[in-house]
Amino acid sequence: MKASFHSRRDFLKTTALAAASLPFIGAFSPCARAAESGRKINFALAGLGSLSTYQLAPALQKTNFCKLAGLVTGTPAKAEHWKAQYGIPDKNIYSYDTMEKMADNPDIDVVYVVTPNALHADLAIKAAKAGKHVLCEKPMEVSVEKCQQMIDACKQAGRQLAIGYRLHFEPNNLECVRLAREKTFGDLKIIDAGFGFRIGDPTQWRLNRALAGGGPLMDVGIYALQAMRYLSGEEPVCVSAITTVTDPVKFKDVEESIVWEMKFPSGVLAHGSATYKVSGIGSFRASADNGWFELAPAFYYDGIRGRRSDGEQIHFPAIDQFAAEMDDFAQCILNNQPTKVPGEEGLRDVKIMMAIYEAARTGKTVNLA
Ligand code: NAD
């Protein structure tokens, strides 16, 4: 199975992104039809934590095809503030336990699941059963089985399921995919990618295996894994890995840092790292027969830029990645087209991350093919 970003359509979209700068999608894209209809897709955010508050709600205000119409929260007091700020009617506010009532509410089209990782499946399945499309944050869930249940529930309900892979809409990352696919520097041979930060509060859910499913690999290493997959355009055939813990009090439940190595069918080798101990890691470099290209930083919300071995810069203007991701999903729904970041893509990452953990646990190379 090939990773995303492999079609000519994606290249054209990249070119359109670059040409049009902002707004980020060119006139010939499917959104032209959506714009004519004037209909917007109504989103409900489920989980009103940091990402929803500081990224998603503001991004929704910048979208062309979406509206923040509803909320799902376990803390009613939070809803009061959100209601006032975003003009959300009481009838569109739910708790995690009342979501099935959404089935009677035509004013919500999509539930965007933004809770701790291990709660994604429960909410996604409730949303699908209520007849809503689902956009779910990464990582999709904490086990392959739960990812599959989400896919099955959405399929059964006839609703779309997308994963919040914002970098699939980011022009500098898309440009690197183009360089890889067009073999501008020849065949890829080695990919190095890593993402990490120094984690604070020791009581947070990210350090709790039951809620997070793992440590920095699940949280930010997934971006490095994604880069390996979208740059190579292939799925890994085997993986080896090693973890470390130097602060056993803070990291009693999840790894502190992890590095892994992967081989792809064409022979590309990849080396990845993820950490909760060190800040400032967040880049990739792809080395090919006749040169290299890199993004540093590669995965942040803004400031993404890079270089090539021929001296050229990679520096497309920043976009709001979340607005682009949500607008794309809205267009997919409006035009009845498949998303390029479906549940199956989230499942593939979770499957590989589970293999990485198995390799670290056993000290053996794990075959994926
Ligand atoms: P957060 O801790 O800031 O917010 C989590 C929300 O879930 C809070 O509102 C909290 O009240 C609620 N919640 C419900 N049940 C909970 C429980 N049992 N324990 C703890 N919180 C509970 O987290 P966040 O940073 O907003 O992350 C939420 C999701 O978004 C995660 O899946 C994360 O991986 C993802 N995320 C993605 C990006 C991205 O760039 N795409 C960035 C940050 C987070």
XYZ file of C-alpha atoms and ligand atoms in Angstrom:
413
model
C 0.000 0.000 0.000
C 1.413 3.375 -0.994
C 1.427 6.324 1.362
C -0.568 9.443 0.519
C 0.732 12.370 -1.539
C 1.544 10.137 -4.464
C -0.805 11.279 -7.158
C -0.442 13.896 -9.822
C -3.521 15.544 -8.333
C -1.487 16.219 -5.192
C 1.263 17.821 -7.250
C -1.270 20.001 -9.010
C -2.732 20.946 -5.687
C 0.761 21.841 -4.490
C 1.306 24.033 -7.509
C -2.053 25.634 -6.924
C -1.116 26.260 -3.309
C 2.089 27.908 -4.317
C 0.530 29.925 -7.115
C -2.446 31.106 -5.191
C -0.593 31.623 -1.887
C -3.703 32.602 0.072
C -6.465 31.604 -0.239
C -4.668 28.326 -0.417
C -6.689 26.432 -2.969
C -6.774 27.416 -6.639
C -9.915 28.247 -8.574
C -9.880 24.955 -10.469
C -10.098 22.826 -7.321
C -13.345 21.110 -6.236
C -13.966 23.933 -3.768
C -15.181 26.096 -6.647
C -18.345 24.003 -6.731
C -18.732 24.093 -2.976
C -18.368 27.852 -2.995
C -21.145 28.174 -5.560
C -23.533 26.221 -3.368
C -22.728 28.572 -0.484
C -23.317 25.783 2.005
C -20.988 25.469 4.954
C -20.263 22.339 6.929
C -21.084 22.656 10.624
C -18.414 21.369 13.002
C -18.752 20.386 16.658
C -15.495 20.259 18.620
C -15.388 17.340 21.065
C -12.862 18.085 23.835
C -12.205 21.724 24.626
C -8.541 21.546 25.657
C -5.470 23.274 24.377
C -5.667 22.328 20.693
C -9.366 23.201 20.395
C -8.964 26.475 22.276
C -5.808 27.875 20.717
C -5.767 26.327 17.236
C -9.008 24.774 16.032
C -11.609 27.318 17.125
C -9.544 30.255 15.773
C -8.803 28.284 12.578
C -12.502 27.591 12.050
C -13.039 31.361 11.861
C -10.621 31.481 8.909
C -12.175 28.664 6.902
C -14.226 29.111 3.732
C -16.448 26.054 4.050
C -16.776 25.365 7.798
C -18.542 26.843 10.781
C -18.044 26.225 14.491
C -21.607 25.212 15.315
C -21.428 22.904 18.320
C -19.487 21.633 21.320
C -19.054 18.366 23.178
C -17.532 18.765 26.630
C -17.366 17.019 29.973
C -17.122 20.386 31.751
C -20.360 22.416 31.430
C -18.663 25.538 32.849
C -16.341 25.592 29.827
C -19.295 25.616 27.463
C -20.574 28.906 28.957
C -17.449 30.750 27.912
C -17.329 29.136 24.445
C -21.027 29.787 23.864
C -20.573 33.482 24.464
C -17.348 33.758 22.472
C -18.529 31.887 19.385
C -22.302 32.417 19.477
C -23.137 28.726 19.844
C -26.794 27.953 20.707
C -27.591 25.769 23.741
C -29.234 23.155 21.536
C -25.820 22.429 19.916
C -24.000 21.747 23.189
C -23.539 18.146 24.313
C -21.691 16.135 26.922
C -19.802 12.928 26.092
C -22.842 11.060 27.441
C -25.506 12.870 25.407
C -23.869 12.628 21.999
C -26.393 10.118 20.706
C -28.955 12.953 20.803
C -27.038 14.603 17.974
C -28.905 12.225 15.692
C -31.867 14.627 15.981
C -29.791 17.716 15.242
C -29.335 18.538 11.545
C -27.259 21.598 12.473
C -24.150 19.504 13.131
C -22.430 17.732 10.233
C -18.996 16.835 11.624
C -17.680 15.934 15.059
C -13.991 16.812 15.410
C -12.575 14.531 18.147
C -9.878 16.363 20.140
C -9.620 14.438 23.418
C -6.783 12.308 24.847
C -5.895 9.547 22.387
C -7.562 6.620 24.159
C -10.959 8.363 24.072
C -10.987 8.904 20.297
C -12.740 5.664 19.339
C -15.548 6.014 21.858
C -16.455 9.522 20.687
C -15.898 8.808 16.995
C -18.195 5.789 17.162
C -20.857 7.742 19.040
C -20.672 10.496 16.421
C -20.928 8.028 13.530
C -23.896 6.305 15.151
C -25.563 9.715 15.414
C -25.050 10.084 11.650
C -22.158 12.564 11.786
C -18.944 12.645 9.783
C -15.822 12.353 11.932
C -12.540 14.231 11.872
C -10.248 12.757 14.523
C -6.965 14.045 15.873
C -3.748 12.065 15.581
C -2.800 9.505 16.700
C -6.037 7.896 15.576
C -6.239 5.668 18.688
C -4.065 3.570 20.976
C -4.571 0.169 19.328
C -5.097 -1.292 15.885
C -8.372 -2.857 17.054
C -9.837 0.468 18.147
C -8.804 2.124 14.859
C -10.560 -0.655 12.953
C -13.705 -0.200 15.066
C -13.768 3.490 14.130
C -13.401 2.684 10.436
C -16.146 0.073 10.645
C -18.538 2.377 12.519
C -18.143 5.202 9.999
C -18.482 2.814 7.078
C -21.612 1.304 8.572
C -23.102 4.760 9.098
C -22.130 5.853 5.580
C -20.099 8.735 6.975
C -16.581 9.959 6.200
C -13.714 9.547 8.641
C -10.576 11.671 8.367
C -7.512 11.983 10.589
C -6.068 15.395 11.475
C -2.860 15.093 9.483
C -2.407 18.832 8.970
C 0.929 18.504 7.160
C -0.772 16.850 4.202
C -2.002 20.369 3.447
C 1.215 22.263 4.205
C 2.954 23.656 1.089
C 6.581 23.129 2.168
C 5.953 19.494 3.056
C 4.056 19.061 -0.209
C 6.996 20.574 -2.094
C 9.319 17.982 -0.539
C 6.945 15.230 -1.602
C 7.139 16.644 -5.129
C 10.957 16.651 -5.013
C 10.889 13.023 -3.880
C 8.327 11.826 -6.439
C 9.866 13.693 -9.375
C 13.301 12.427 -8.297
C 14.755 15.920 -8.580
C 17.859 14.663 -6.768
C 17.572 11.059 -7.935
C 16.330 8.083 -5.952
C 15.904 8.578 -2.213
C 18.290 6.523 -0.094
C 18.173 7.784 3.513
C 15.529 9.713 5.465
C 16.289 11.204 8.890
C 13.351 12.629 10.833
C 12.730 13.563 14.434
C 10.322 15.502 16.615
C 10.454 16.199 20.309
C 9.946 18.686 23.094
C 10.594 18.931 26.814
C 7.371 17.952 28.526
C 6.185 19.841 31.627
C 3.434 18.858 34.081
C 4.165 15.288 35.264
C 0.448 14.648 35.939
C -0.748 15.244 32.368
C -2.469 12.553 30.318
C 0.404 12.435 27.792
C 2.476 10.633 30.439
C -0.315 8.173 31.256
C -0.156 5.072 29.049
C -3.837 4.251 29.483
C -4.842 7.612 27.991
C -1.961 8.265 25.600
C -1.163 4.742 24.382
C 2.549 5.499 24.572
C 4.962 8.375 24.910
C 6.577 10.770 22.428
C 6.363 8.260 19.567
C 2.544 8.356 19.667
C 2.392 12.103 20.233
C 5.065 13.640 17.999
C 7.124 10.782 16.561
C 4.091 10.108 14.413
C 5.022 13.220 12.394
C 8.485 11.819 11.706
C 6.930 8.475 10.751
C 4.475 10.251 8.470
C 7.353 12.139 6.794
C 9.162 8.857 6.159
C 6.029 7.425 4.578
C 5.039 10.414 2.455
C 8.591 11.101 1.293
C 9.327 7.482 0.355
C 5.781 6.919 -0.955
C 6.097 3.402 0.451
C 5.183 1.351 3.493
C 8.008 0.027 5.699
C 8.860 -3.667 5.560
C 10.729 -3.924 8.862
C 11.601 -1.891 11.913
C 14.010 -1.961 14.851
C 13.931 0.391 17.834
C 15.340 1.328 21.213
C 13.940 3.435 24.059
C 15.464 5.135 27.061
C 14.334 6.519 30.410
C 16.701 8.698 32.437
C 13.959 10.154 34.677
C 12.080 7.102 35.975
C 9.833 9.174 38.232
C 8.359 11.248 35.417
C 8.533 8.490 32.801
C 7.244 5.549 34.815
C 4.510 4.764 32.315
C 5.747 5.767 28.845
C 9.101 6.036 27.085
C 11.096 9.224 27.570
C 12.846 9.009 24.192
C 12.856 6.538 21.324
C 14.824 6.031 18.139
C 13.854 3.637 15.388
C 15.108 2.435 12.032
C 13.048 1.269 9.093
C 13.557 -0.245 5.685
C 11.254 0.382 2.732
C 10.696 -1.947 -0.243
C 12.819 0.139 -2.652
C 15.730 -0.060 -0.195
C 15.251 3.386 1.388
C 16.411 3.390 5.008
C 14.906 5.728 7.580
C 16.083 6.802 11.001
C 13.587 8.424 13.364
C 13.603 9.881 16.845
C 11.032 11.216 19.272
C 11.519 12.615 22.748
C 9.787 14.290 25.673
C 13.160 15.282 27.133
C 14.731 17.690 24.647
C 13.272 20.680 22.838
C 14.272 21.920 19.423
C 14.008 18.641 17.480
C 11.548 18.892 14.601
C 13.031 18.387 11.173
C 13.718 15.939 8.365
C 16.349 15.458 5.692
C 15.965 13.253 2.638
C 19.218 12.187 0.995
C 19.124 10.944 -2.585
C 21.614 9.740 -5.205
C 22.502 13.241 -6.400
C 21.733 15.508 -3.462
C 19.453 16.194 -0.541
C 16.608 18.384 0.696
C 15.443 19.159 4.186
C 12.864 21.058 6.216
C 14.005 22.557 9.495
C 11.648 23.053 11.155
C 9.382 20.641 9.337
C 6.405 19.989 11.588
C 5.507 23.192 13.450
C 2.375 25.290 13.026
C 4.404 27.991 11.283
C 7.952 28.928 10.349
C 8.398 25.812 8.226
C 11.241 26.226 5.737
C 14.026 24.251 4.174
C 17.050 23.964 1.930
C 18.244 21.867 -0.969
C 21.744 20.671 -1.770
C 21.763 22.804 -4.940
C 21.556 25.939 -2.808
C 17.859 26.672 -3.393
C 15.595 27.499 -0.478
C 12.258 25.847 0.242
C 10.042 28.529 1.674
C 6.380 28.686 0.738
C 4.291 31.162 2.726
C 2.763 29.840 5.933
C -0.890 28.856 5.861
C -3.216 27.995 8.730
C -2.768 24.236 8.456
C -5.835 23.477 10.554
C -8.057 25.740 8.449
C -6.748 24.027 5.307
C -7.323 20.573 6.796
C -10.894 21.380 7.877
C -11.764 23.135 4.614
C -10.518 20.121 2.697
C -12.678 17.762 4.745
C -15.681 20.066 4.309
C -15.161 20.038 0.541
C -14.887 16.263 0.530
C -18.273 16.104 2.265
C -19.870 18.774 0.077
C -18.644 17.147 -3.125
C -18.969 13.571 -1.915
C -15.288 12.859 -2.563
C -12.950 10.716 -0.463
C -10.559 12.449 1.918
C -6.844 11.973 1.265
C -6.316 11.413 5.022
C -8.840 8.646 5.764
C -9.089 6.398 8.811
C -7.089 3.760 6.938
C -4.127 6.174 6.914
C -4.396 6.618 10.685
C -4.636 2.864 11.146
C -1.449 2.293 9.115
C 0.509 4.624 11.425
C -0.842 2.986 14.583
C 0.044 -0.453 13.189
C 3.618 0.679 12.497
C 3.962 2.393 15.886
C 2.850 -0.802 17.612
C 5.568 -2.641 15.655
C 8.111 -0.007 16.723
C 7.148 -0.580 20.362
C 7.348 -4.344 19.899
C 10.826 -3.981 18.381
C 11.927 -1.816 21.326
C 10.433 -4.256 23.846
C 11.909 -7.410 22.323
C 15.148 -6.002 20.945
C 14.345 -7.779 17.681
C 13.648 -6.521 14.185
C 9.913 -6.705 13.507
C 8.738 -7.533 9.997
C 5.761 -5.608 8.687
C 5.472 -6.889 5.165
P -5.492 18.795 26.256
O -5.072 18.043 27.455
O -5.135 20.238 26.182
O -7.065 18.686 26.046
C -7.755 17.460 26.180
C -9.226 17.731 26.398
O -9.866 16.477 26.610
C -9.520 18.612 27.609
O -10.550 19.492 27.313
C -9.994 17.615 28.655
O -10.906 18.185 29.578
C -10.670 16.565 27.788
N -10.745 15.260 28.445
C -11.809 14.461 28.402
N -11.616 13.344 29.114
C -10.386 13.453 29.642
C -9.610 12.595 30.498
N -10.067 11.410 30.907
N -8.376 13.015 30.827
C -7.876 14.181 30.388
N -8.570 15.028 29.578
C -9.820 14.665 29.226
O -4.911 18.004 25.000
P -4.665 18.567 23.534
O -3.262 19.042 23.420
O -5.747 19.489 23.152
O -4.739 17.201 22.678
C -5.960 16.612 22.325
C -5.765 15.707 21.086
O -5.262 16.508 20.022
C -4.746 14.589 21.290
O -5.173 13.451 20.572
C -3.472 15.139 20.655
O -2.615 14.133 20.163
C -4.039 15.976 19.543
N -3.150 17.106 19.170
C -2.856 17.306 17.866
C -2.063 18.367 17.485
C -1.782 18.625 16.023
O -0.868 19.387 15.714
N -2.547 18.039 15.120
C -1.532 19.219 18.454
C -1.868 18.992 19.789
C -2.677 17.934 20.141
